[in-house]
C-alpha cells in the first residue's frame, strides 16, 4: 500500500489544505474589517464635525436587508449575516459616539 493510498494520510492532507484556506480567509476577513472600520471612523468624525447623530436607523435597516439578501445569494444563513452586521453596526455606533464626546 502506497503512502498516498492510506485513507488517514489522505484525510490529513485534505484537512491541512482546508485549514490553510481557512487561515487565508481569516486573514482576508481581518484586513477587510480593518478597512471597513477605517471608513466608518472617517464617517464618525464627519458626523461629529457636523453634529449629526451617530446612528442612522434607516441606513442600518437598509444595510441589514441588503446583507441578508447577499447572504441568501451566497448560501449563507441570513440570520447569521444579520447578527454579524448588527454586531458590526453596534461597534461603529460606539466609535461614532466616542468621536462626539
C-alpha positions as a printed Julia matrix, in Angstrom:
101×3 Matrix{Float64}:
   0.0    0.0    0.0
   1.5    3.3   -1.09
   1.51   6.11   1.46
  -0.83   8.27  -0.66
  -3.33   5.36  -0.71
  -3.62   5.4    3.09
  -7.04   6.95   3.92
  -5.79   8.51   7.16
  -2.9   10.18   5.34
  -5.26  11.37   2.6
  -7.64  12.79   5.22
  -4.73  14.56   6.94
  -3.63  16.09   3.62
  -7.16  17.26   2.82
  -7.61  18.62   6.34
  -4.35  20.53   6.03
  -5.43  22.04   2.7
  -8.81  23.12   4.1
  -7.17  24.64   7.17
  -4.7   26.58   5.0
  -7.63  28.01   3.02
  -9.47  28.87   6.22
  -6.38  30.66   7.54
  -6.13  32.72   4.34
  -9.82  33.58   4.5
  -9.49  34.61   8.16
  -6.71  36.99   7.13
  -8.92  38.42   4.38
 -11.74  38.94   6.9
  -9.47  40.73   9.36
  -7.99  43.06   6.74
 -11.44  43.68   5.24
 -12.89  44.57   8.65
  -9.92  46.86   9.33
 -10.51  48.68   6.05
 -14.24  48.93   6.75
 -13.61  50.42  10.2
 -11.18  52.97   8.76
 -14.02  54.26   6.6
 -16.65  54.14   9.34
 -14.3   56.06  11.63
 -13.99  58.74   8.95
 -17.79  58.82   8.78
 -17.9   59.16  12.58
 -15.52  62.11  12.5
 -17.58  63.74   9.75
 -20.79  63.23  11.73
 -19.16  64.71  14.83
 -17.87  67.72  12.87
 -21.36  68.45  11.54
 -23.24  67.49  14.7
 -25.04  64.61  13.0
 -26.44  61.7   15.05
 -24.08  58.75  15.5
 -26.77  56.3   14.39
 -28.82  56.22  11.18
 -31.57  53.63  11.75
 -32.91  53.88   8.18
 -29.47  53.18   6.69
 -28.86  50.4    9.18
 -32.15  48.71   8.22
 -31.27  49.0    4.52
 -27.84  47.5    5.15
 -29.27  44.61   7.15
 -31.8   43.88   4.4
 -29.06  44.09   1.77
 -26.72  41.8    3.72
 -29.48  39.23   4.29
 -30.16  39.21   0.53
 -26.44  38.8   -0.22
 -26.24  36.0    2.35
 -29.08  34.11   0.7
 -27.38  34.55  -2.7
 -24.12  33.25  -1.22
 -25.84  30.31   0.53
 -25.02  31.75   3.96
 -27.52  31.74   6.8
 -29.2   35.18   6.58
 -29.81  35.22  10.33
 -26.09  34.75  10.95
 -25.35  37.58   8.5
 -27.86  39.83  10.26
 -26.39  39.06  13.69
 -22.89  39.72  12.38
 -23.87  43.05  10.81
 -25.75  44.08  13.96
 -22.56  43.42  15.93
 -20.51  45.49  13.48
 -23.08  48.32  13.48
 -23.09  48.44  17.29
 -19.31  48.78  17.27
 -19.45  51.51  14.61
 -22.05  53.46  16.61
 -19.88  53.12  19.72
 -16.97  54.64  17.77
 -19.2   57.44  16.45
 -20.39  58.24  19.96
 -16.76  58.42  21.1
 -15.99  60.99  18.43
 -18.92  63.12  19.57
 -17.85  63.22  23.19
